[in-house]
PDB file of C-alpha atoms in Angstrom:
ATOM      1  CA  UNK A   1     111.463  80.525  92.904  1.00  0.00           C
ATOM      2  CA  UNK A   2     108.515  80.095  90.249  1.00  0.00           C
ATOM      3  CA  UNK A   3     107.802  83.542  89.073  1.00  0.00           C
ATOM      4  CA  UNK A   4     106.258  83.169  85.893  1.00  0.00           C
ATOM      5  CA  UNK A   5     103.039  84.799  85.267  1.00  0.00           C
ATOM      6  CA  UNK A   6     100.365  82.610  84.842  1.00  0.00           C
ATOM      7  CA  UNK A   7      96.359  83.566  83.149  1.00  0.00           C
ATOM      8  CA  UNK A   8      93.829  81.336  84.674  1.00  0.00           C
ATOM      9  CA  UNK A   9      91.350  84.161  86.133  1.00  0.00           C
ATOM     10  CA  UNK A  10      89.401  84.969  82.948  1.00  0.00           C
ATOM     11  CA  UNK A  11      90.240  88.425  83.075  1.00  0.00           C
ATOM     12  CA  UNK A  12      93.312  90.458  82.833  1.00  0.00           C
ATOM     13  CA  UNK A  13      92.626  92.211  85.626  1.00  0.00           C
ATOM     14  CA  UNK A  14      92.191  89.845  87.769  1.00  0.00           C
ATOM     15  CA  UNK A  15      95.648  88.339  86.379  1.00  0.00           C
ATOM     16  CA  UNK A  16      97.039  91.784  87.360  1.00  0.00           C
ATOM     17  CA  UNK A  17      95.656  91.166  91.178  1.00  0.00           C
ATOM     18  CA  UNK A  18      96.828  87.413  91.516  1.00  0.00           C
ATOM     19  CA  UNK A  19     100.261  88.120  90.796  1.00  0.00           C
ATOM     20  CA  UNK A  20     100.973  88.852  94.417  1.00  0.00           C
ATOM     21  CA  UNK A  21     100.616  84.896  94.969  1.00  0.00           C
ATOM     22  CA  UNK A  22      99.692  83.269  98.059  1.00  0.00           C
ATOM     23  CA  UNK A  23      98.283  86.777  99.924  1.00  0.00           C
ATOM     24  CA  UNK A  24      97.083  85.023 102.945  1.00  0.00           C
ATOM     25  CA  UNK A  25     100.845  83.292 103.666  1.00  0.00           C
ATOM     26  CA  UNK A  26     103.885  83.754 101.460  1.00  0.00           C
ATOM     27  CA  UNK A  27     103.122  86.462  99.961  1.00  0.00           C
ATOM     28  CA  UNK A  28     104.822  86.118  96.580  1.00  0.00           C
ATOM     29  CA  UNK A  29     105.523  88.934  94.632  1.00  0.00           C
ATOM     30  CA  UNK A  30     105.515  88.437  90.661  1.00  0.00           C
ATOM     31  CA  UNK A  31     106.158  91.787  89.676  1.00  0.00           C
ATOM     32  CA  UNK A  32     109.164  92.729  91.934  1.00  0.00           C
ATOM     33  CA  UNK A  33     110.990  94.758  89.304  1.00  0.00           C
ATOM     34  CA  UNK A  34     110.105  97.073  86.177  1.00  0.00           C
ATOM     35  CA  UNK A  35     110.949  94.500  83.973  1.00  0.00           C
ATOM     36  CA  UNK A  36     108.352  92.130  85.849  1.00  0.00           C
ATOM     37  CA  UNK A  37     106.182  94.618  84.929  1.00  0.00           C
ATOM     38  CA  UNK A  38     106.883  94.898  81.324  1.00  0.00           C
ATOM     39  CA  UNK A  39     107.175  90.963  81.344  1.00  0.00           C
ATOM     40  CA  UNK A  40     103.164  91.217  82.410  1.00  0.00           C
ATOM     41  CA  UNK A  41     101.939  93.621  80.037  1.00  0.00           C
ATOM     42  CA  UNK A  42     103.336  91.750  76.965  1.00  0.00           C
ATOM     43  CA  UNK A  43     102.638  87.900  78.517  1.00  0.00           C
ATOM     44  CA  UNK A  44      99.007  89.374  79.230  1.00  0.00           C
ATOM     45  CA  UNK A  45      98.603  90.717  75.825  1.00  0.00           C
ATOM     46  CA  UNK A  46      97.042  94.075  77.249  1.00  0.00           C
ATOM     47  CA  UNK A  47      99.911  95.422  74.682  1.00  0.00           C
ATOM     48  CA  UNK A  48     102.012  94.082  71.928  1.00  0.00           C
ATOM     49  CA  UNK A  49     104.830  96.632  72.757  1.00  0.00           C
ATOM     50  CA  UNK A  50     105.849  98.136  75.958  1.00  0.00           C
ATOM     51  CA  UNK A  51     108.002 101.641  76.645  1.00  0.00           C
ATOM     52  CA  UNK A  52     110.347  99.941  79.563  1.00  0.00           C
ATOM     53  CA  UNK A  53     108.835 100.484  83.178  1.00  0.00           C
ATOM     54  CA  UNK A  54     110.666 103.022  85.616  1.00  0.00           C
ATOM     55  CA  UNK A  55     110.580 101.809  89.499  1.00  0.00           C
ATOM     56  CA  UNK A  56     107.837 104.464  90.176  1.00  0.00           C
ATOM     57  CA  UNK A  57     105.836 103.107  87.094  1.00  0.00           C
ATOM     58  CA  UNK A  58     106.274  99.602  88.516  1.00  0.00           C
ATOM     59  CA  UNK A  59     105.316 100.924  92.372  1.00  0.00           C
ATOM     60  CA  UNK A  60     101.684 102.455  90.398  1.00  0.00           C
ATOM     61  CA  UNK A  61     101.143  98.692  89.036  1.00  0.00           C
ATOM     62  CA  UNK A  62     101.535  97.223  92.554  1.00  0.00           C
ATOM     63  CA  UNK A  63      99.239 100.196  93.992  1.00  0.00           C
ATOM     64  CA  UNK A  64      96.672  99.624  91.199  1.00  0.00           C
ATOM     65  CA  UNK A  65      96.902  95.864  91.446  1.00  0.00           C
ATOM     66  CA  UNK A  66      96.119  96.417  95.417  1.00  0.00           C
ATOM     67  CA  UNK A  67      93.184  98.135  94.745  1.00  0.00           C
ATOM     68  CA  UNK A  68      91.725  95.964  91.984  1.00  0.00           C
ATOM     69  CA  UNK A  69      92.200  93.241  94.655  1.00  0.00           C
ATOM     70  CA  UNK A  70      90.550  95.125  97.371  1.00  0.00           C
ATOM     71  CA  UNK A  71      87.900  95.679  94.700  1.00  0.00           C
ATOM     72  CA  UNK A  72      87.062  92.647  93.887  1.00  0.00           C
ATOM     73  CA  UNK A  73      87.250  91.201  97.516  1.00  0.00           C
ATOM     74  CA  UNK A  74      84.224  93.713  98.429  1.00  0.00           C
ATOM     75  CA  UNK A  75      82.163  92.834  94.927  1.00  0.00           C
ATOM     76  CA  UNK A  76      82.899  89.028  95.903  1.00  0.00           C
ATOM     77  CA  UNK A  77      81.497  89.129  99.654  1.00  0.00           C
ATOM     78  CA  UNK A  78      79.080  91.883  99.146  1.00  0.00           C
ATOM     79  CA  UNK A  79      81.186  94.250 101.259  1.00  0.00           C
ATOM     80  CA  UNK A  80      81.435  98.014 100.849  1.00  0.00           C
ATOM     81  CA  UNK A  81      84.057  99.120  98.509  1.00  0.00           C
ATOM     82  CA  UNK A  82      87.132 100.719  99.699  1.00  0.00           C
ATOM     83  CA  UNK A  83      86.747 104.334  99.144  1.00  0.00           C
ATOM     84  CA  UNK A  84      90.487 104.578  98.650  1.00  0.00           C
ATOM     85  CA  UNK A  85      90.614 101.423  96.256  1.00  0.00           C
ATOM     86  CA  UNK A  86      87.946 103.209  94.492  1.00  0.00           C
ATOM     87  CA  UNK A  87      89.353 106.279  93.627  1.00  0.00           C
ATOM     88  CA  UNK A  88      93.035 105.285  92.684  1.00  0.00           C
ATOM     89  CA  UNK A  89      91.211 102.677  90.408  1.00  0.00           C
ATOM     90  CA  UNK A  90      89.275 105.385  88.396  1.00  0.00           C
ATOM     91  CA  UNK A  91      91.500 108.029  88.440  1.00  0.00           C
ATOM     92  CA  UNK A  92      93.799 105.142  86.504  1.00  0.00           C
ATOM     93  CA  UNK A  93      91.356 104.498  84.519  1.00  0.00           C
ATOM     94  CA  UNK A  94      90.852 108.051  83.181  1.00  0.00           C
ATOM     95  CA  UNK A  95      94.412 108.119  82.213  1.00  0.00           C
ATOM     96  CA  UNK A  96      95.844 108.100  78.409  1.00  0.00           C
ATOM     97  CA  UNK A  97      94.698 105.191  75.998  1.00  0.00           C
ATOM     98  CA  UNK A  98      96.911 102.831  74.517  1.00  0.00           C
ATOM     99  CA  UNK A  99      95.634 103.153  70.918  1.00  0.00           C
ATOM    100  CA  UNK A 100      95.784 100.306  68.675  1.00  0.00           C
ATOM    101  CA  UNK A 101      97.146 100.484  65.279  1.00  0.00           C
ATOM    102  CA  UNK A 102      96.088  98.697  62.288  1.00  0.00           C
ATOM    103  CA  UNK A 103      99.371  96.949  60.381  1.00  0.00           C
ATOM    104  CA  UNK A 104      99.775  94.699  57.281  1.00  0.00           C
ATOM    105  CA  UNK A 105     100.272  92.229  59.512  1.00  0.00           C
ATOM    106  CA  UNK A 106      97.176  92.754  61.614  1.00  0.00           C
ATOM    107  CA  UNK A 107      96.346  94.974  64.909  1.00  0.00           C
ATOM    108  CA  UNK A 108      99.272  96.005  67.338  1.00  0.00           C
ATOM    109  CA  UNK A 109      99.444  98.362  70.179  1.00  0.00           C
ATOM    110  CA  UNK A 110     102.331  99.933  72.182  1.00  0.00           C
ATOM    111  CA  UNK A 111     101.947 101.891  74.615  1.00  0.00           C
ATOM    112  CA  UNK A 112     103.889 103.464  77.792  1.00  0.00           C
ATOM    113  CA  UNK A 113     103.582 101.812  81.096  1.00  0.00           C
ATOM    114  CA  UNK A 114     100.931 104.329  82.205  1.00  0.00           C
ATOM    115  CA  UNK A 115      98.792 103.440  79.238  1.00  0.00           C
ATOM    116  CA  UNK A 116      99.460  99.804  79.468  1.00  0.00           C
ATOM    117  CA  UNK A 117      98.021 100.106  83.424  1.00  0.00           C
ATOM    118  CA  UNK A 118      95.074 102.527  82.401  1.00  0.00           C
ATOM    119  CA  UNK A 119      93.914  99.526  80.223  1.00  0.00           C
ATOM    120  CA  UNK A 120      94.190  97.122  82.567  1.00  0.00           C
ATOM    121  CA  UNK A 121      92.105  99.750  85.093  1.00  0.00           C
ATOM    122  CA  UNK A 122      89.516 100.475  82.047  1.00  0.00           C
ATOM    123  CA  UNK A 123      89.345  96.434  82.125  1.00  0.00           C
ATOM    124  CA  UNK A 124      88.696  96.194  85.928  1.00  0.00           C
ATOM    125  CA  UNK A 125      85.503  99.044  85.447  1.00  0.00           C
ATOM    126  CA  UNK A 126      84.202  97.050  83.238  1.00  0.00           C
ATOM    127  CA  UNK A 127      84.312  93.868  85.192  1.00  0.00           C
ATOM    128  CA  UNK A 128      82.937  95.037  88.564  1.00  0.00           C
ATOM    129  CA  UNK A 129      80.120  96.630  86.782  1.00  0.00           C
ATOM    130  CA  UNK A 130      79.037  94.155  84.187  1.00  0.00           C
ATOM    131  CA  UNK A 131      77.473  91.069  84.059  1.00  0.00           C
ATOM    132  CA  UNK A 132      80.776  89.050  84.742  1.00  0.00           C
ATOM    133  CA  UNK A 133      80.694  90.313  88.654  1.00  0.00           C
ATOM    134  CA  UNK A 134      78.524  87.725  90.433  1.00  0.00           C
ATOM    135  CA  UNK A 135      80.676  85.160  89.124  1.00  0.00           C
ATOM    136  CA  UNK A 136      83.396  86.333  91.005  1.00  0.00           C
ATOM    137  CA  UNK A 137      84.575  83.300  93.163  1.00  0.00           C
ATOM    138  CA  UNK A 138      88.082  82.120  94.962  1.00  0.00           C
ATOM    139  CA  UNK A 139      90.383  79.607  94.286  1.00  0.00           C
ATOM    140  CA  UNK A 140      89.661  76.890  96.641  1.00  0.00           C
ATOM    141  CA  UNK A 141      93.267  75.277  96.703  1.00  0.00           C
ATOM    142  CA  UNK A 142      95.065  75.457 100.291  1.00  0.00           C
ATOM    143  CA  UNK A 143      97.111  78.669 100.177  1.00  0.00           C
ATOM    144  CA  UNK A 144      95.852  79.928  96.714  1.00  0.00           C
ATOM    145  CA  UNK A 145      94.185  83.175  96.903  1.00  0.00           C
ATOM    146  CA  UNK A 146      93.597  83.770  92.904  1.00  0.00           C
ATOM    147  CA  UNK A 147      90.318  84.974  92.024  1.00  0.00           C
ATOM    148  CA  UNK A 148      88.319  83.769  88.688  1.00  0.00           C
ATOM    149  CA  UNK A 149      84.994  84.063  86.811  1.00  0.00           C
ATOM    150  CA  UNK A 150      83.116  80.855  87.174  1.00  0.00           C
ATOM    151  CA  UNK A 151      81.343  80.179  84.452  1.00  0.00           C
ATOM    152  CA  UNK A 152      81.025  76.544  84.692  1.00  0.00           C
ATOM    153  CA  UNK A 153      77.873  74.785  84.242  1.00  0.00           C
ATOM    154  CA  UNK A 154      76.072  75.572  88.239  1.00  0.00           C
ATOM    155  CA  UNK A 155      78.929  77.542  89.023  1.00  0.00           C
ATOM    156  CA  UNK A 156      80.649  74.067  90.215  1.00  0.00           C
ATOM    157  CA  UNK A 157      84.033  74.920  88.916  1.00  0.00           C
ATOM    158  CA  UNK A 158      86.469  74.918  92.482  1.00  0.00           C
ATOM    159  CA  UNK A 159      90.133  76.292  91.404  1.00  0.00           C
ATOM    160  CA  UNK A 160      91.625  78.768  89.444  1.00  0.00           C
ATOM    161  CA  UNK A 161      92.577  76.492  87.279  1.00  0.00           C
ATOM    162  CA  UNK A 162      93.818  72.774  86.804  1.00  0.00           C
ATOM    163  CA  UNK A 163      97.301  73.588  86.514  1.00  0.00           C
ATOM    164  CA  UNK A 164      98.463  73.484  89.448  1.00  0.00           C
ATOM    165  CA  UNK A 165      95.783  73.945  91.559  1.00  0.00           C
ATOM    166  CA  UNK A 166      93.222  71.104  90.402  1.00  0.00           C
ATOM    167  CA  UNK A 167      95.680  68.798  89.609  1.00  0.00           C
ATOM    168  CA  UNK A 168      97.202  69.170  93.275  1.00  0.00           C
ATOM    169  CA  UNK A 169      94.117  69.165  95.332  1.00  0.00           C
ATOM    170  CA  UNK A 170      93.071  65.596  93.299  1.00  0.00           C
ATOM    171  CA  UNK A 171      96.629  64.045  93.487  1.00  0.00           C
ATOM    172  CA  UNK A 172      96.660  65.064  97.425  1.00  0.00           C
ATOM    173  CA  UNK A 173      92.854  63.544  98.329  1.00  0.00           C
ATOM    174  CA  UNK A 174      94.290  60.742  96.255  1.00  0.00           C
ATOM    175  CA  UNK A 175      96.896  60.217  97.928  1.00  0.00           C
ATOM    176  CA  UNK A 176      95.004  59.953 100.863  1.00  0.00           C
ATOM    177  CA  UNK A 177      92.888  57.595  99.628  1.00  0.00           C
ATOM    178  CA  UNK A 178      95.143  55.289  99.105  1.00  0.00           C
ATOM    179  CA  UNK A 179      97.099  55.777 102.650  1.00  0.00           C
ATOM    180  CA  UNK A 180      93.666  55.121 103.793  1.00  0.00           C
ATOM    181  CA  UNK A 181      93.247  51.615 102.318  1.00  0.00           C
ATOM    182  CA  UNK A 182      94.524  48.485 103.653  1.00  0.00           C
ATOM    183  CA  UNK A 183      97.671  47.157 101.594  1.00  0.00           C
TER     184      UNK A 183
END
């Protein structure tokens, strides 16, 4: 199975909430393990360094990454936001800072898995309440439930991204095309 971790949304934290995959189907969970978790921190570049997840540091991404989901569901369709969603969002937020240093090789930042996921929290704030939110739209590829900021020219932009989603929504209506014309 494909479990890399892919950054097409714009936004790490809406990275963090499409790595359960297909939500609506499959259900495909990216960050099944601590070191899934780790994996994401350092492929996001939220942090340079990570202090190796525990299972119960790993369960508090999943639990975060719920919320920011449920989050961003309500800011897309102008829905309520989950009370619950709410809270566990903020009260990660107010947790410990990842602190970056400065080296003689440029900025780097390690942190502990709590501080990693209070960053990523600190990232969602800022995203539902800034002028990023009304851009807020789905992926509109059969079975892909990422979420992305459309900032295309008229907000035209369809899918996540082009790869895979674009490119297999335009290969598929091509290939119906062409099963649709006389050979």
């Amino acid at each position: 199975m494909h479990l890399d971790h892919v950054f097409v949304c714009g936004h790490p934290a809406l990275d963090l909430a499409a790595t359960l995959r297909a939500r609506h189907t499959l259900r495909i969970e990216t960050l099944g393990t601590p070191d899934r978790v780790d994996a994401w921190y350092l492929e996001s570049a939220v942090v340079d360094a990570i202090v190796p997840c525990e299972p119960e540091d790993a369960d508090e991404a999943r639990a975060v990454r719920e919320a920011v989901h449920r989050l961003v569901t309500a800011r897309r369709l102008g829905a309520d936001h989950d009370a619950g969603a709410l809270e566990l969002l903020n009260a990660t937020a107010r947790g410990p800072a990842a602190v970056p240093q400065l080296t003689a090789e440029g900025r780097w930042t390690e942190a502990t898995p709590r501080e990693a996921l209070a960053a990523v929290a600190r990232q969602a704030v800022e995203l539902l309440s800034g002028p990023d939110a009304p851009l807020l739209k789905e992926c509109g590829a059969p079975g892909c439930t990422r979420v992305y900021i459309d900032r295309s020219r008229g907000m035209r932009r369809r899918w996540c991204g082009m790869d895979p989603c674009g490119n297999r929504v335009k290969a598929a209506a091509y290939r119906g095309r062409r099963r649709g014309t006389p050979s």
